[in-house]
XYZ file of C-alpha atoms in Angstrom:
700
model
C 25.148 -34.309 -5.389
C 26.177 -33.739 -9.043
C 25.390 -30.508 -10.801
C 23.398 -32.140 -13.611
C 21.255 -33.982 -11.092
C 20.582 -30.708 -9.287
C 19.431 -29.099 -12.518
C 17.106 -32.015 -13.318
C 15.558 -31.797 -9.868
C 15.083 -28.058 -10.228
C 13.412 -28.584 -13.610
C 11.018 -31.171 -12.188
C 10.108 -28.995 -9.205
C 9.554 -25.981 -11.443
C 7.251 -27.903 -13.789
C 5.227 -29.318 -10.886
C 4.989 -25.882 -9.324
C 3.703 -24.283 -12.532
C 1.115 -27.045 -12.971
C -0.021 -26.752 -9.358
C -0.336 -22.981 -9.553
C -2.308 -23.254 -12.785
C -4.760 -25.795 -11.354
C -5.281 -23.865 -8.134
C -5.741 -20.563 -9.943
C -8.276 -22.015 -12.397
C -10.349 -23.667 -9.670
C -10.231 -20.610 -7.479
C -11.397 -18.296 -10.276
C -14.219 -20.662 -11.228
C -15.486 -20.843 -7.641
C -15.161 -17.118 -7.165
C -17.075 -16.428 -10.397
C -19.901 -18.762 -9.346
C -20.138 -17.172 -5.891
C -20.422 -13.724 -7.443
C -23.111 -14.897 -9.870
C -25.154 -16.571 -7.112
C -24.937 -13.535 -4.868
C -25.986 -11.139 -7.635
C -28.894 -13.405 -8.634
C -30.203 -13.337 -5.062
C -29.841 -9.567 -4.918
C -31.490 -9.095 -8.324
C -34.423 -11.318 -7.348
C -34.945 -9.375 -4.110
C -34.671 -6.020 -5.839
C -37.087 -6.832 -8.663
C -39.699 -8.207 -6.273
C -39.486 -4.969 -4.321
C -39.971 -2.930 -7.525
C -43.087 -4.907 -8.493
C -44.421 -4.607 -4.949
C -43.961 -0.860 -5.146
C -46.000 -0.656 -8.379
C -48.784 -2.720 -6.813
C -48.780 -0.577 -3.671
C -49.348 2.610 -5.687
C -52.680 1.281 -7.019
C -53.596 -0.306 -3.680
C -53.250 3.036 -1.892
C -55.601 4.700 -4.390
C -58.238 1.987 -4.238
C -58.037 1.857 -0.437
C -58.724 5.610 -0.178
C -61.740 5.306 -2.502
C -63.414 2.352 -0.791
C -64.212 3.792 2.647
C -66.163 6.834 1.439
C -69.807 7.700 2.139
C -70.487 9.175 -1.333
C -69.359 5.844 -2.824
C -71.849 4.000 -0.570
C -74.584 6.426 -1.668
C -73.729 5.704 -5.299
C -74.310 1.981 -4.698
C -77.797 2.835 -3.504
C -78.658 5.512 -6.082
C -76.619 4.492 -9.161
C -75.935 8.154 -9.899
C -74.103 7.856 -13.239
C -73.091 11.536 -13.226
C -71.335 11.072 -9.872
C -69.559 7.983 -11.199
C -68.392 9.761 -14.322
C -67.076 12.678 -12.288
C -65.316 10.673 -9.570
C -64.590 7.229 -10.975
C -63.885 7.960 -14.635
C -61.625 10.888 -13.746
C -59.500 8.606 -11.551
C -58.535 6.617 -14.645
C -56.750 9.608 -16.148
C -55.431 10.875 -12.816
C -53.682 7.599 -11.991
C -53.045 6.398 -15.579
C -55.312 3.341 -15.256
C -56.710 1.135 -17.978
C -60.190 0.903 -16.500
C -62.283 0.950 -13.295
C -65.112 -1.458 -12.407
C -67.857 -1.438 -9.762
C -69.443 -4.847 -9.144
C -72.397 -5.551 -6.896
C -72.451 -8.166 -4.173
C -74.441 -10.423 -6.489
C -71.707 -10.259 -9.137
C -73.546 -7.926 -11.488
C -71.650 -5.058 -13.097
C -72.832 -1.703 -11.726
C -70.407 0.623 -13.525
C -67.356 0.476 -15.759
C -65.067 3.186 -17.121
C -62.219 2.953 -19.669
C -59.340 5.072 -20.887
C -60.682 6.535 -24.099
C -57.244 6.326 -25.717
C -57.046 2.547 -25.223
C -59.056 -0.352 -26.553
C -61.734 -1.527 -24.178
C -61.129 -4.873 -22.508
C -63.547 -7.433 -21.226
C -63.013 -8.805 -17.728
C -64.855 -11.620 -16.020
C -65.200 -11.570 -12.259
C -65.319 -15.127 -10.985
C -67.667 -15.824 -8.090
C -64.940 -17.583 -6.142
C -62.699 -14.585 -6.659
C -65.473 -12.277 -5.361
C -65.972 -14.573 -2.392
C -62.246 -14.371 -1.651
C -62.395 -10.572 -1.986
C -65.451 -10.437 0.307
C -63.585 -12.367 2.975
C -60.191 -10.590 2.726
C -61.568 -7.097 1.914
C -58.888 -6.635 -0.810
C -57.313 -8.608 -3.613
C -54.416 -8.189 -6.033
C -53.905 -10.401 -9.081
C -52.961 -10.426 -12.787
C -54.733 -11.472 -15.989
C -53.578 -11.691 -19.572
C -56.089 -10.516 -22.124
C -55.084 -10.845 -25.727
C -51.395 -9.925 -25.927
C -51.400 -7.742 -22.816
C -50.835 -8.301 -19.117
C -53.068 -6.456 -16.646
C -52.646 -5.806 -12.929
C -56.002 -5.829 -11.109
C -56.565 -4.403 -7.620
C -59.906 -4.963 -5.888
C -61.383 -3.816 -2.577
C -64.727 -3.857 -0.752
C -66.690 -0.583 -0.365
C -67.522 0.726 3.163
C -68.677 3.961 4.848
C -66.231 6.707 5.768
C -66.406 5.867 9.466
C -65.175 2.331 8.777
C -61.562 2.668 7.513
C -60.833 -0.740 9.002
C -63.613 -2.216 6.797
C -65.236 -4.105 9.656
C -68.836 -3.608 8.449
C -70.441 -5.643 5.705
C -69.294 -4.626 2.197
C -71.676 -2.568 0.033
C -70.108 -3.560 -3.294
C -66.716 -4.269 -4.942
C -64.442 -1.752 -6.650
C -61.715 -2.803 -9.126
C -58.935 -0.768 -10.733
C -57.058 -2.190 -13.716
C -53.611 -1.086 -14.929
C -51.977 -2.319 -18.126
C -48.289 -3.346 -18.123
C -47.634 -1.191 -21.170
C -44.352 0.193 -22.514
C -44.549 3.293 -20.325
C -44.896 1.229 -17.150
C -42.103 -1.128 -18.217
C -39.809 1.846 -18.889
C -40.602 3.175 -15.415
C -39.735 -0.178 -13.837
C -36.520 -0.319 -15.883
C -35.499 3.098 -14.597
C -36.138 2.073 -10.985
C -34.555 -1.398 -11.122
C -31.683 -0.616 -13.489
C -32.568 -3.710 -15.540
C -33.835 -4.501 -19.003
C -37.453 -5.713 -18.534
C -39.247 -8.046 -20.946
C -42.949 -8.975 -20.655
C -43.883 -12.576 -21.553
C -47.226 -14.371 -21.558
C -45.830 -17.886 -22.068
C -43.657 -19.699 -19.551
C -39.916 -19.422 -20.346
C -37.634 -22.459 -20.365
C -35.843 -21.559 -17.099
C -36.669 -19.419 -14.110
C -33.076 -18.206 -13.833
C -30.731 -17.529 -16.693
C -27.022 -16.738 -16.807
C -25.587 -15.982 -20.191
C -22.288 -14.384 -21.111
C -21.696 -11.347 -18.888
C -25.330 -10.846 -17.785
C -27.780 -12.396 -15.329
C -31.557 -12.479 -15.351
C -34.446 -13.491 -13.102
C -38.075 -14.177 -14.002
C -40.884 -12.920 -11.796
C -44.155 -14.851 -12.175
C -47.332 -12.744 -12.144
C -50.124 -14.814 -10.518
C -53.858 -14.778 -11.188
C -56.372 -14.738 -8.341
C -56.343 -18.576 -8.221
C -52.513 -18.719 -8.114
C -52.127 -19.674 -11.759
C -49.401 -18.144 -13.954
C -50.864 -15.132 -15.735
C -47.651 -13.727 -17.165
C -43.928 -13.257 -16.642
C -41.548 -10.345 -16.291
C -37.909 -11.036 -17.191
C -35.377 -8.716 -15.511
C -31.933 -8.785 -17.123
C -28.831 -6.835 -16.087
C -25.189 -6.755 -17.126
C -22.621 -8.240 -14.718
C -19.371 -6.412 -15.510
C -17.423 -8.121 -12.737
C -17.743 -11.460 -14.551
C -16.168 -9.941 -17.648
C -13.381 -8.573 -15.471
C -12.803 -11.938 -13.807
C -12.569 -13.655 -17.165
C -10.035 -11.091 -18.347
C -8.016 -11.708 -15.195
C -8.188 -15.455 -15.811
C -6.830 -15.017 -19.327
C -4.061 -12.771 -18.010
C -3.168 -15.369 -15.385
C -2.983 -18.070 -18.020
C -0.643 -15.933 -20.102
C 1.382 -15.195 -16.996
C 1.794 -18.894 -16.314
C 2.898 -19.473 -19.892
C 5.432 -16.649 -19.702
C 6.669 -17.905 -16.327
C 7.099 -21.405 -17.692
C 9.136 -20.116 -20.627
C 11.154 -17.943 -18.257
C 11.886 -20.902 -15.996
C 13.263 -22.953 -18.859
C 15.415 -20.010 -19.986
C 16.645 -19.585 -16.429
C 17.493 -23.268 -16.126
C 19.424 -23.057 -19.375
C 21.358 -20.171 -17.886
C 22.036 -22.228 -14.747
C 23.394 -25.081 -16.831
C 25.889 -22.692 -18.403
C 26.586 -20.897 -15.131
C 27.105 -24.005 -12.987
C 28.791 -26.386 -15.428
C 30.187 -24.999 -18.683
C 31.673 -21.718 -17.456
C 33.353 -23.116 -14.289
C 34.957 -25.917 -16.314
C 36.402 -23.404 -18.774
C 37.648 -21.234 -15.902
C 39.311 -24.217 -14.186
C 41.086 -25.149 -17.405
C 42.313 -21.551 -17.866
C 43.665 -21.356 -14.284
C 45.515 -24.660 -14.631
C 47.017 -23.714 -17.994
C 48.105 -20.184 -17.004
C 48.580 -20.717 -13.264
C 46.626 -17.489 -12.792
C 45.518 -17.415 -9.155
C 43.760 -14.053 -9.580
C 40.730 -15.943 -10.914
C 40.647 -18.575 -8.183
C 37.962 -16.701 -6.200
C 35.672 -16.665 -9.244
C 35.944 -20.449 -9.390
C 35.161 -20.818 -5.677
C 31.905 -18.882 -6.084
C 30.386 -21.811 -7.950
C 29.090 -25.110 -6.529
C 30.798 -27.107 -3.789
C 32.353 -29.397 -6.395
C 34.177 -26.512 -8.074
C 35.011 -24.967 -4.700
C 36.919 -28.144 -3.782
C 38.613 -28.119 -7.186
C 39.611 -24.488 -6.614
C 41.155 -25.325 -3.241
C 43.185 -28.150 -4.774
C 44.404 -25.885 -7.581
C 45.279 -23.133 -5.111
C 47.288 -25.540 -2.926
C 49.099 -26.870 -5.987
C 50.036 -23.470 -7.484
C 51.007 -21.452 -4.425
C 51.415 -21.492 -0.683
C 48.791 -19.695 1.276
C 49.970 -16.370 2.545
C 49.055 -15.275 6.036
C 48.715 -11.547 6.039
C 48.049 -9.957 9.380
C 47.398 -6.300 9.253
C 47.095 -4.270 12.429
C 44.797 -1.320 12.028
C 46.619 1.732 13.445
C 43.892 4.121 14.418
C 45.114 7.726 14.538
C 43.002 10.482 15.933
C 43.304 13.874 14.330
C 43.113 16.865 16.635
C 42.233 20.374 15.561
C 40.764 23.265 17.471
C 37.496 24.363 15.845
C 35.911 26.419 18.606
C 36.761 29.803 17.078
C 35.647 28.695 13.607
C 32.521 27.189 15.098
C 31.530 30.495 16.737
C 32.235 32.418 13.519
C 29.995 30.152 11.428
C 27.303 28.958 13.840
C 25.265 32.170 13.568
C 24.908 32.075 9.780
C 24.405 28.329 9.400
C 21.836 28.095 12.219
C 19.979 31.369 11.752
C 19.495 30.915 8.006
C 17.295 27.787 8.278
C 15.722 29.128 11.495
C 14.643 32.209 9.566
C 12.932 29.967 7.014
C 11.226 27.915 9.732
C 10.052 30.888 11.811
C 8.981 32.937 8.798
C 7.067 30.052 7.218
C 5.358 29.125 10.504
C 4.324 32.767 10.999
C 2.741 32.905 7.537
C 1.020 29.551 8.123
C -0.691 31.007 11.204
C -2.507 33.588 9.066
C -6.161 32.540 8.576
C -6.491 33.753 4.975
C -3.413 32.013 3.569
C -3.968 30.380 0.160
C -3.323 26.693 -0.527
C -0.492 27.542 -2.931
C 1.284 29.707 -0.354
C 0.618 27.076 2.320
C 2.303 24.366 0.220
C 5.259 26.688 -0.449
C 5.648 27.450 3.267
C 5.515 23.747 4.195
C 8.199 23.009 1.586
C 10.361 25.827 2.992
C 9.953 24.486 6.539
C 10.855 20.935 5.466
C 13.919 22.117 3.538
C 15.041 24.419 6.370
C 14.657 21.764 9.075
C 16.682 19.276 7.030
C 19.387 21.902 6.474
C 19.416 22.789 10.191
C 19.651 19.104 11.129
C 22.590 18.598 8.745
C 24.341 21.672 10.171
C 23.874 20.588 13.794
C 25.052 17.059 12.974
C 28.145 18.421 11.229
C 29.004 20.691 14.173
C 28.659 17.792 16.595
C 30.792 15.544 14.393
C 33.582 18.095 13.878
C 33.564 18.962 17.591
C 34.015 15.326 18.616
C 36.594 14.647 15.915
C 38.635 17.745 16.739
C 38.645 17.099 20.490
C 39.593 13.415 20.129
C 36.284 12.408 21.719
C 34.744 10.661 18.714
C 34.227 7.035 19.831
C 35.014 4.172 17.472
C 32.792 1.106 17.355
C 34.440 -1.232 14.863
C 32.303 -4.211 13.884
C 32.606 -6.798 11.136
C 30.385 -5.407 8.393
C 29.606 -6.640 4.899
C 30.476 -4.080 2.231
C 26.993 -4.309 0.610
C 25.407 -3.312 3.943
C 27.312 -0.014 3.700
C 27.105 0.680 -0.033
C 23.625 -0.455 -1.100
C 21.630 2.210 0.847
C 24.100 4.888 -0.320
C 23.703 3.801 -3.954
C 19.897 3.930 -3.788
C 19.769 7.369 -2.125
C 22.196 9.145 -4.433
C 20.904 7.500 -7.581
C 17.529 9.107 -6.825
C 19.212 12.477 -6.182
C 21.002 12.316 -9.556
C 17.783 11.434 -11.349
C 16.107 14.438 -9.750
C 18.827 16.763 -11.138
C 18.950 14.813 -14.450
C 22.605 13.917 -13.925
C 23.960 10.623 -15.240
C 24.693 8.178 -12.391
C 27.538 5.714 -13.044
C 28.616 2.927 -10.668
C 31.819 0.989 -11.352
C 32.271 -1.760 -8.762
C 34.191 -5.050 -9.167
C 32.058 -8.171 -9.405
C 33.331 -9.599 -6.118
C 32.666 -6.514 -3.982
C 29.583 -8.094 -2.426
C 31.763 -10.777 -0.804
C 33.995 -8.302 1.037
C 33.588 -7.661 4.740
C 35.677 -5.402 6.904
C 36.245 -4.571 10.548
C 35.457 -0.868 10.796
C 33.092 1.758 12.185
C 30.198 1.460 9.744
C 28.645 4.856 10.586
C 31.890 6.773 9.938
C 32.444 5.071 6.573
C 28.867 5.926 5.585
C 29.370 9.525 6.742
C 32.474 9.957 4.555
C 30.915 8.461 1.416
C 27.671 10.400 1.890
C 29.540 13.714 2.254
C 31.626 13.087 -0.870
C 28.602 12.104 -2.975
C 26.459 14.952 -1.595
C 29.148 17.470 -2.566
C 29.531 15.954 -6.033
C 25.792 16.193 -6.708
C 25.513 19.679 -5.183
C 28.288 21.187 -7.321
C 27.298 19.399 -10.571
C 24.533 20.890 -12.701
C 24.990 18.678 -15.760
C 27.089 15.753 -16.884
C 27.677 12.720 -14.680
C 28.644 11.412 -11.251
C 30.852 8.305 -11.200
C 31.123 6.238 -8.009
C 33.801 3.531 -8.309
C 35.623 1.047 -6.103
C 38.996 -0.639 -6.501
C 39.920 -3.592 -4.313
C 43.658 -3.729 -3.803
C 45.748 -5.817 -1.451
C 44.523 -4.898 2.067
C 42.976 -1.670 0.726
C 39.611 -0.470 -0.526
C 39.893 2.652 -2.693
C 36.626 4.545 -3.267
C 36.470 7.225 -5.945
C 33.789 9.902 -6.473
C 34.194 11.737 -9.783
C 31.987 14.585 -11.003
C 31.809 16.960 -13.960
C 30.907 19.959 -11.799
C 32.407 23.384 -11.206
C 35.771 22.097 -9.969
C 38.062 23.636 -7.315
C 40.263 26.679 -7.817
C 44.021 26.217 -7.366
C 44.269 28.763 -4.556
C 41.634 26.942 -2.486
C 43.098 23.433 -2.842
C 45.597 23.690 0.080
C 42.785 24.681 2.461
C 39.998 22.428 1.195
C 40.131 20.061 4.193
C 40.064 22.856 6.760
C 36.929 23.712 8.692
C 34.382 26.063 7.079
C 36.287 26.236 3.781
C 34.353 27.094 0.616
C 35.726 28.398 -2.644
C 34.418 31.956 -2.716
C 31.587 34.250 -1.810
C 29.659 33.510 -5.002
C 29.596 29.845 -4.163
C 28.474 30.694 -0.663
C 25.471 32.429 -2.146
C 24.773 29.762 -4.740
C 25.420 26.600 -2.718
C 24.227 26.023 0.824
C 26.406 24.389 3.468
C 28.689 25.054 6.407
C 31.990 24.115 4.768
C 32.479 21.304 7.308
C 31.765 18.290 5.105
C 35.284 17.741 3.736
C 36.862 18.549 7.115
C 34.716 15.821 8.671
C 35.682 13.406 5.877
C 39.390 14.135 6.367
C 39.364 13.691 10.161
C 37.091 10.628 10.009
C 39.335 8.994 7.395
C 42.348 9.528 9.666
C 40.410 8.068 12.593
C 39.695 4.944 10.529
C 43.354 4.574 9.556
C 42.689 5.592 5.963
C 43.453 8.503 3.682
C 41.526 10.944 1.508
C 42.823 13.083 -1.383
C 41.551 14.676 -4.590
C 42.321 15.924 -8.094
C 40.402 18.835 -9.586
C 40.444 21.258 -12.502
C 38.384 24.415 -12.467
C 35.405 24.141 -14.809
C 36.137 20.477 -15.636
C 35.294 18.575 -12.473
C 36.663 16.963 -9.323
C 37.756 13.457 -8.355
C 37.936 12.465 -4.650
C 39.659 9.286 -3.437
C 39.040 7.577 -0.101
C 41.398 4.761 0.891
C 40.256 2.344 3.625
C 42.294 -0.596 4.994
C 40.737 -4.057 5.281
C 41.787 -7.683 5.597
C 41.492 -9.364 2.204
C 40.884 -12.855 3.613
C 37.584 -11.804 5.196
C 34.970 -13.209 2.819
C 31.309 -12.655 3.487
C 29.447 -15.920 3.965
C 25.790 -16.598 4.444
C 26.253 -17.007 8.196
C 27.654 -13.467 8.468
C 24.348 -11.864 7.559
C 22.295 -10.964 10.602
C 18.681 -11.237 9.618
C 15.999 -9.578 11.749
C 14.477 -11.952 14.280
C 10.755 -11.694 13.800
C 8.685 -13.027 16.667
C 5.979 -14.960 14.860
C 4.362 -15.906 18.173
C 3.273 -12.276 18.585
C -0.293 -12.277 17.242
C -1.609 -9.167 19.003
C -1.652 -5.767 17.333
C -0.491 -3.626 20.244
C 2.410 -1.160 20.059
C 3.811 0.380 23.259
C 5.408 3.837 22.939
C 7.584 4.852 25.904
C 7.852 8.638 25.459
C 7.607 11.467 28.012
C 7.269 14.305 25.467
C 3.681 14.857 24.257
C 4.712 16.222 20.855
C 7.006 13.280 20.113
C 4.328 10.774 21.152
C 1.692 12.519 19.022
C 3.911 12.364 15.922
C 4.662 8.652 16.396
C 0.999 7.914 17.133
C -0.220 9.716 13.983
C 2.365 8.094 11.701
C 1.755 4.542 12.980
C -2.044 4.851 12.942
C -1.933 6.213 9.378
C -0.094 3.193 7.967
C -0.812 0.243 10.333
C -3.903 -1.343 11.870
C -2.566 -1.462 15.436
C -3.554 -0.267 18.907
C -1.152 2.099 20.668
C -0.558 2.586 24.396
C 1.791 5.079 26.028
C 4.222 4.910 28.919
C 5.640 8.166 30.297
C 8.844 6.583 31.605
C 10.731 3.314 31.848
C 8.938 2.219 35.026
C 5.508 2.542 33.396
C 6.736 0.585 30.364
C 7.923 -2.300 32.592
C 4.686 -2.291 34.631
C 2.551 -2.381 31.495
C 4.406 -5.398 30.071
C 4.064 -7.241 33.383
C 0.391 -6.510 34.031
C -1.184 -6.306 30.565
C -1.043 -7.809 27.108
C 2.541 -8.145 25.907
C 2.986 -5.651 23.032
C 4.113 -6.830 19.618
C 6.583 -3.909 19.419
C 8.024 -1.290 21.788
C 9.306 2.139 20.699
C 11.628 3.158 23.563
C 12.767 6.730 24.187
C 16.184 6.834 25.892
C 16.072 9.996 28.014
C 13.035 9.764 30.325
C 12.366 10.685 33.964
C 12.582 8.130 36.820
C 14.098 5.411 34.609
C 15.786 5.828 31.211
C 15.263 3.646 28.149
C 18.515 1.692 28.499
C 17.631 0.375 31.977
C 13.998 -0.301 31.051
C 15.077 -2.228 27.931
C 17.393 -4.463 29.971
C 14.647 -5.354 32.470
C 12.002 -5.991 29.787
C 14.372 -8.160 27.730
C 15.117 -10.306 30.811
C 11.435 -11.190 31.213
C 10.212 -10.886 27.627
C 13.211 -11.591 25.360
C 11.095 -12.017 22.210
C 9.506 -8.554 22.293
C 11.254 -6.356 19.654
C 12.362 -2.956 20.972
C 13.358 -0.007 18.768
C 15.340 2.759 20.463
C 14.059 6.249 19.544
C 16.460 8.917 20.784
C 17.219 12.574 20.212
C 20.899 12.247 21.150
C 21.934 11.431 17.568
C 25.665 11.064 18.336
C 27.964 8.510 16.790
C 27.910 5.516 19.129
C 24.327 5.952 20.341
C 23.167 3.159 18.054
C 25.884 0.903 19.471
C 24.855 1.778 23.042
C 21.201 1.038 22.271
C 22.008 -2.358 20.761
C 24.311 -3.166 23.692
C 21.432 -2.396 26.081
C 19.284 -4.996 24.315
C 17.382 -2.964 21.723
C 16.727 -4.709 18.420
C 16.978 -1.573 16.295
C 17.607 2.164 16.449
C 16.234 5.383 14.968
C 17.288 8.936 15.790
C 15.196 12.073 16.135
C 14.041 14.056 14.271
C 12.260 11.061 12.849
C 12.487 10.353 9.117
C 9.074 8.936 8.213
C 10.418 6.616 5.494
C 13.093 5.149 7.794
C 10.519 4.681 10.561
C 8.076 2.924 8.217
C 10.831 0.642 6.886
C 11.686 -0.461 10.425
C 8.020 -0.885 11.393
C 7.402 -3.037 8.311
C 10.347 -5.234 9.328
C 8.964 -5.935 12.809
C 5.223 -5.765 12.011
C 5.389 -7.877 8.858
C 2.455 -10.066 9.978
C 0.133 -7.051 10.435
C -1.870 -5.924 7.371
C -0.960 -2.299 6.527
C -3.607 0.266 5.717
């Protein structure tokens, strides 16, 4: 397929994709906005009805208490106006009423009282309404008089011994409350809405306008006619937010569309114009050094590159045998001389901090300081122990080599990320100078040893540099990779240079006090480089800086292709959320359990040994992931992994071991484990691996 046709197809697909995303996003936002409006209208209607009901109940409770009362019955018989003034008129001011009315069974007015601060109103008590009240014993309705809306509560009058109002009524008692500004303000405070009182029917019962919603509650008269209306209106901020999001999405689509066209223009130059110019230059100058750049383009130009290469030169077959030499050096005496200081120093920090943390009255500031000291000391102790183990194995010729074909980016990318962050923390300039084709290099080597060497060199450069820059560069020569770590730090004194690669060597006592470390890092680098068949050397000037070189052999015809990349095999058939932890130590299990539960919504079960892990997988739900300790009683993790993988090959298993020696990862993978992590557990590394195998589970 031609390059221009590819670009046209990509352009068409991109345009269709942008249009589809725009349509889907617009429809989705519109539906979501309507759902939110409908839900809030229902809630507002329910809430406002409850508020009105509460106002009605306040008056009902008062009138109910008054209307089963013997003195009230006596008043009906005696018409004692003084009693009515004292008990009925006073209730108007006590309960902030407009008026109170006592009506006889024949419909005649027996007594009326008004709020002296308000204008008197005239009410008519319909016979049918009184008949309804007589039958139901109570009534609640609304009337509009003039420009005001009144709430009227009525009840029949009975003796004190008849709270159920089963006897015949003696008369009717009405209490009237005006929906004035004070009452509306009270309702507004309770409902959280703006309340408007209307006497005429509005155009619509429900209204949605701009970023607010409103509902209308109809106030009924005794004969179910509309007496008035209360409009409750509230702001709906989420609608405003949704509309802002919609506008942002529209702008995002516009920007994406522009970006796509710019990108396609770049592709046109990248896939057509530039390769043609490069092919012409190679043919004119017969410069085969640029042939690999031409092959990186499309298949058409790759075939052209092969033809040019065959025409200009004969292919050279270079076979390089990697001569692995093991360096031997006795370090037992030096180990004993340095182990006390390098182990006791961080142990002192750990023990001292833990002792202070046990004090009940420790302040938060001191607690944070002690936790930081413990974390720093444990990391230093771990580095020291790892270095002693490495130098012991290297010096006794027992360091195993596990050469595998590894892409150079798989080694360098994690190292670049880690040390870039360390430089930023110390405000040191971080410079990387790699050739453009480094990502296509692969080599047959022990990946962990190469990482160990580069990490030691970069750690030292950052440790001994307080200002300036760190430069990490790579040169690709014929059959050789030459790494260079250059710093602008304190440099190395001339008298120390001959001994710099010996065990426990540091420049002087002042540096020992200023910079932590066992002095084993460069000795490990030197012996590991020899083991890999490479070399390591340096140039340094005191006060100016240091430049370390690490030379590693490789076969230059090993190009990294897409099929060389081993991607993690995620079992998408695993839909459960169960993680099995095979761990015999309670403390280790507790740490794993707390970390996983904090970040993932999964269930966790425990097996105390390999046999229990196998039995659980056979008899229960197959877990979506297994964390397998290696050293366990009855059956170790290697044997258990092999048996589980035979029956359940799709279950991912991560080896979690405290051995931590070079080669343990290889042994775990050989046993059938899908991944490996060493103790003490680094939380970030653990979470990265969990995210890889639990990608279908929503994290917390």
